[in-house]
Short mmCIF file of C-alpha atoms in Angstrom, two decimals:
data_model
loop_
_atom_site.label_atom_id
_atom_site.label_comp_id
_atom_site.label_asym_id
_atom_site.label_seq_id
_atom_site.Cartn_x
_atom_site.Cartn_y
_atom_site.Cartn_z
CA UNK A 27 98.65 122.48 95.55
CA UNK A 28 98.45 119.94 93.25
CA UNK A 29 100.18 119.25 89.39
CA UNK A 30 101.97 116.60 87.46
CA UNK A 31 105.01 118.76 88.08
CA UNK A 32 105.68 117.08 90.97
CA UNK A 33 105.23 113.54 89.67
CA UNK A 34 107.73 111.27 91.26
CA UNK A 35 109.75 112.14 87.73
CA UNK A 36 110.89 115.34 88.61
CA UNK A 37 111.52 115.26 92.32
CA UNK A 38 115.30 115.04 93.69
CA UNK A 39 116.94 111.73 93.66
CA UNK A 40 118.29 110.89 96.29
CA UNK A 41 121.25 109.14 96.74
CA UNK A 42 123.17 107.48 100.03
CA UNK A 43 126.81 108.11 97.96
CA UNK A 44 128.37 111.17 96.72
CA UNK A 45 129.27 112.03 93.17
CA UNK A 46 128.50 112.57 89.73
CA UNK A 47 125.06 110.94 89.29
CA UNK A 48 121.97 112.17 86.36
CA UNK A 49 119.43 113.80 87.67
CA UNK A 50 117.70 113.41 83.95
CA UNK A 51 119.14 113.10 80.56
CA UNK A 52 119.73 116.97 80.49
CA UNK A 53 120.42 117.43 84.16
CA UNK A 54 123.87 116.36 86.43
CA UNK A 55 123.66 116.35 89.55
CA UNK A 56 126.67 116.01 92.05
CA UNK A 57 126.16 115.17 95.76
CA UNK A 58 129.00 116.99 97.38
CA UNK A 59 130.92 116.11 99.89
CA UNK A 60 134.56 117.07 99.07
CA UNK A 61 135.21 119.16 95.95
CA UNK A 62 134.94 118.32 92.06
CA UNK A 63 135.94 120.28 88.71
CA UNK A 64 132.99 121.72 86.55
CA UNK A 65 132.61 123.60 83.28
CA UNK A 66 132.54 127.63 84.63
CA UNK A 67 128.90 128.70 84.05
CA UNK A 68 126.89 125.14 84.08
CA UNK A 69 125.35 125.49 87.44
CA UNK A 70 121.75 125.81 87.86
CA UNK A 71 120.82 125.27 90.78
CA UNK A 72 122.52 123.81 94.80
CA UNK A 73 121.59 123.52 97.91
CA UNK A 74 124.18 123.64 101.61
CA UNK A 75 127.35 124.93 101.85
CA UNK A 76 129.36 125.52 98.42
CA UNK A 77 131.72 127.33 97.43
CA UNK A 78 133.29 128.05 93.63
CA UNK A 79 136.41 128.93 92.66
CA UNK A 80 137.09 129.68 88.79
CA UNK A 81 140.48 128.48 87.77
CA UNK A 82 140.42 129.36 83.68
CA UNK A 83 142.12 126.30 82.37
CA UNK A 84 143.12 124.19 85.18
CA UNK A 85 146.89 125.78 85.68
CA UNK A 86 149.42 127.58 83.34
CA UNK A 87 150.37 124.99 81.03
CA UNK A 88 146.88 124.72 80.06
CA UNK A 89 145.82 128.09 79.99
CA UNK A 90 148.71 128.42 77.09
CA UNK A 91 147.73 125.92 75.62
CA UNK A 92 143.88 127.03 75.78
CA UNK A 93 145.28 130.47 74.06
CA UNK A 94 147.37 128.68 71.44
CA UNK A 95 144.56 126.18 70.52
CA UNK A 96 141.45 127.47 71.21
CA UNK A 97 140.76 124.14 72.85
CA UNK A 98 140.58 123.32 76.54
CA UNK A 99 137.81 123.65 79.30
CA UNK A 100 137.14 126.81 81.60
CA UNK A 101 137.17 125.40 84.93
CA UNK A 102 135.88 126.03 88.65
CA UNK A 103 136.61 124.41 91.50
CA UNK A 104 133.10 123.15 93.34
CA UNK A 105 133.67 122.23 97.08
CA UNK A 106 131.60 122.08 99.85
CA UNK A 107 129.11 120.00 101.50
CA UNK A 108 125.51 120.02 99.70
CA UNK A 109 123.69 119.08 95.90
CA UNK A 110 124.91 120.75 93.12
CA UNK A 111 122.43 120.84 89.78
CA UNK A 112 124.97 121.21 86.39
CA UNK A 113 123.31 121.54 82.71
CA UNK A 114 124.73 122.94 79.12
CA UNK A 115 122.29 124.26 76.95
CA UNK A 116 119.42 121.50 77.75
CA UNK A 117 122.24 119.30 76.29
CA UNK A 118 122.13 115.59 76.75
CA UNK A 119 124.25 114.45 79.49
CA UNK A 120 126.52 111.12 79.78
CA UNK A 121 128.60 109.64 82.43
CA UNK A 122 131.89 107.82 81.93
CA UNK A 123 133.82 106.10 84.40
CA UNK A 124 137.30 106.11 83.62
CA UNK A 125 139.63 102.97 85.72
CA UNK A 126 143.24 103.47 85.69
CA UNK A 127 145.10 102.89 82.26
CA UNK A 128 141.65 104.40 80.54
CA UNK A 129 142.80 107.37 78.49
CA UNK A 130 139.47 109.81 76.71
CA UNK A 131 140.38 111.94 74.05
CA UNK A 132 137.04 114.50 74.09
CA UNK A 133 136.03 117.92 72.19
CA UNK A 134 136.90 120.22 75.73
CA UNK A 135 133.37 121.87 74.87
CA UNK A 136 131.59 118.70 75.62
CA UNK A 137 133.07 118.57 78.82
CA UNK A 138 130.36 119.39 81.76
CA UNK A 139 132.23 118.16 84.88
CA UNK A 140 134.54 115.59 86.38
CA UNK A 141 135.95 114.36 89.51
CA UNK A 142 138.84 116.03 90.79
CA UNK A 143 141.05 113.00 90.58
CA UNK A 144 140.84 112.77 86.73
CA UNK A 145 143.95 114.45 84.90
CA UNK A 146 143.48 116.05 82.00
CA UNK A 147 145.66 117.64 78.77
CA UNK A 148 145.35 119.56 76.18
CA UNK A 149 147.10 116.90 73.43
CA UNK A 150 147.26 117.15 69.14
CA UNK A 151 145.17 114.84 67.18
CA UNK A 152 146.99 112.53 65.67
CA UNK A 153 146.78 112.47 61.22
CA UNK A 154 144.20 115.52 61.82
CA UNK A 155 146.09 118.27 59.76
CA UNK A 156 144.62 121.65 58.57
CA UNK A 157 142.24 120.15 56.03
CA UNK A 158 138.28 120.39 57.68
CA UNK A 159 136.47 122.43 60.19
CA UNK A 160 137.47 120.40 63.14
CA UNK A 161 139.38 120.98 65.61
CA UNK A 162 143.29 120.20 65.84
CA UNK A 163 143.41 119.47 69.72
CA UNK A 164 141.20 117.54 72.10
CA UNK A 165 141.28 116.96 75.95
CA UNK A 166 142.37 113.57 77.28
CA UNK A 167 141.64 112.30 80.39
CA UNK A 168 143.42 109.72 82.32
CA UNK A 169 142.96 108.81 85.84
CA UNK A 170 140.62 107.40 87.92
CA UNK A 171 137.03 108.76 88.47
CA UNK A 172 133.90 110.22 86.20
CA UNK A 173 133.36 112.20 84.09
CA UNK A 174 130.61 114.16 82.44
CA UNK A 175 129.85 114.33 78.55
CA UNK A 176 127.65 116.51 76.61
CA UNK A 177 125.56 115.52 72.88
CA UNK A 178 123.30 117.13 70.82
CA UNK A 179 120.98 114.79 70.64
CA UNK A 180 121.33 110.78 72.00
CA UNK A 181 124.58 109.49 70.73
CA UNK A 182 125.80 106.11 69.05
CA UNK A 183 128.11 104.17 70.22
CA UNK A 184 130.47 103.08 67.60
CA UNK A 185 132.98 99.91 68.37
CA UNK A 186 135.78 100.18 66.51
CA UNK A 187 136.99 96.74 65.54
CA UNK A 188 137.52 97.96 61.84
CA UNK A 189 137.92 100.91 60.02
CA UNK A 190 135.83 103.54 60.94
CA UNK A 191 134.75 106.74 59.58
CA UNK A 192 133.20 109.44 61.20
CA UNK A 193 132.36 112.99 60.66
CA UNK A 194 134.71 115.10 61.97
CA UNK A 195 131.84 117.87 63.42
CA UNK A 196 129.96 114.91 64.86
CA UNK A 197 133.18 112.94 66.94
CA UNK A 198 132.66 113.69 70.65
CA UNK A 199 134.81 111.44 72.17
CA UNK A 200 137.12 108.65 71.76
CA UNK A 201 139.60 105.50 73.03
CA UNK A 202 142.95 107.69 73.40
CA UNK A 203 144.34 104.26 72.62
CA UNK A 204 142.86 104.54 68.67
CA UNK A 205 145.01 105.28 65.33
CA UNK A 206 143.26 108.77 64.39
CA UNK A 207 143.62 110.48 60.66
CA UNK A 208 141.87 111.83 58.07
CA UNK A 209 140.46 110.66 55.01
CA UNK A 210 139.21 112.01 51.58
CA UNK A 211 135.26 111.23 51.57
CA UNK A 212 134.35 112.54 48.34
CA UNK A 213 136.86 112.19 45.22
CA UNK A 214 137.97 115.33 42.92
CA UNK A 215 136.06 115.56 39.45
CA UNK A 216 134.64 117.49 36.99
CA UNK A 217 131.85 118.04 39.20
CA UNK A 218 133.63 119.46 41.94
CA UNK A 219 135.10 121.90 40.02
CA UNK A 220 131.88 122.86 38.54
CA UNK A 221 131.13 123.55 42.88
CA UNK A 222 128.94 120.38 43.04
CA UNK A 223 129.89 119.02 46.40
CA UNK A 224 128.45 115.87 48.75
CA UNK A 225 129.38 118.67 51.51
CA UNK A 226 131.83 114.99 52.88
CA UNK A 227 135.15 116.16 51.31
CA UNK A 228 136.94 115.13 54.43
CA UNK A 229 136.12 111.80 57.31
CA UNK A 230 138.02 111.45 60.36
CA UNK A 231 139.07 107.38 60.33
CA UNK A 232 139.65 105.66 63.20
CA UNK A 233 141.54 102.33 63.74
CA UNK A 234 142.43 99.85 66.80
CA UNK A 235 140.74 99.01 69.44
CA UNK A 236 137.77 100.70 71.31
CA UNK A 237 134.95 103.37 70.57
CA UNK A 238 133.77 106.56 69.47
CA UNK A 239 130.63 108.38 70.45
CA UNK A 240 129.40 109.75 67.49
CA UNK A 241 125.87 112.63 68.51
CA UNK A 242 123.61 113.24 65.79
CA UNK A 243 124.39 116.50 64.78
CA UNK A 244 127.24 118.40 63.20
CA UNK A 245 128.59 121.16 64.81
CA UNK A 246 132.55 123.24 64.48
CA UNK A 247 134.30 121.71 67.98
CA UNK A 248 136.30 124.10 69.98
CA UNK A 249 139.92 124.61 69.17
CA UNK A 250 141.95 125.23 65.82
CA UNK A 251 139.81 125.11 62.98
CA UNK A 252 141.21 124.79 59.85
CA UNK A 253 143.20 127.40 58.29
CA UNK A 254 144.10 128.33 54.77
CA UNK A 255 148.06 128.10 54.01
CA UNK A 256 150.71 127.38 55.72
CA UNK A 257 148.32 124.38 58.10
CA UNK A 258 151.04 121.69 57.37
CA UNK A 259 154.00 124.01 58.64
CA UNK A 260 151.75 125.44 61.41
CA UNK A 261 151.37 121.93 62.48
CA UNK A 262 154.64 120.85 62.27
CA UNK A 263 155.41 123.41 64.70
CA UNK A 264 152.73 123.48 67.29
CA UNK A 265 153.45 119.07 67.24
CA UNK A 266 156.80 120.47 68.79
CA UNK A 267 154.56 121.50 71.52
CA UNK A 268 151.85 119.56 72.11
CA UNK A 269 152.83 116.11 71.08
CA UNK A 270 152.04 113.10 73.01
#
């Protein structure tokens, strides 16, 4: 049987080392010898002796935070020996290696899989307020290991060494050490009162030293979306629970 489908580009990629790696830009391969964590429902194929165990959000504390905020990662533990292939709606997949002392703040809906050696918690995004469609909360990963994240389209990684502003619906992840806030991008005036708007009312601001990953798509992230009245009061109450 002959077909371009069977070209070397589409054949399974082999490696002598276990762990998470890219099969291609939209497919993650986990060469499994032990365990790792993955988003529920992300498995598309596997070979070998593999077990899947649903974990919810990864513990009762994270479960309660996820219920309060809508943020988090519905997880399964994958363990055994073999090869596991993961994907998420044909999104682009990117690998990030964290070293001790690193901390990555990421939208939970963009987490595909990560090494079980990593820890994560749900944290309030400082300075977010309740004034946009962006979530107030993100997952913060720390420890030593690899994490696979997804983007809709090819992202740009901005080095934050000067004031940086990003559409909050396009910001995927960033260095957790950065100072964040919200900046009014559109000036109020007669045009605004008449219903004319640029569609860019607020941008998310970043300051400090680090990076922010921006995807070429604006989609409301998971998490508590901007609400109407009582926002500052709600932020204060939740801040006491999720303060970092």
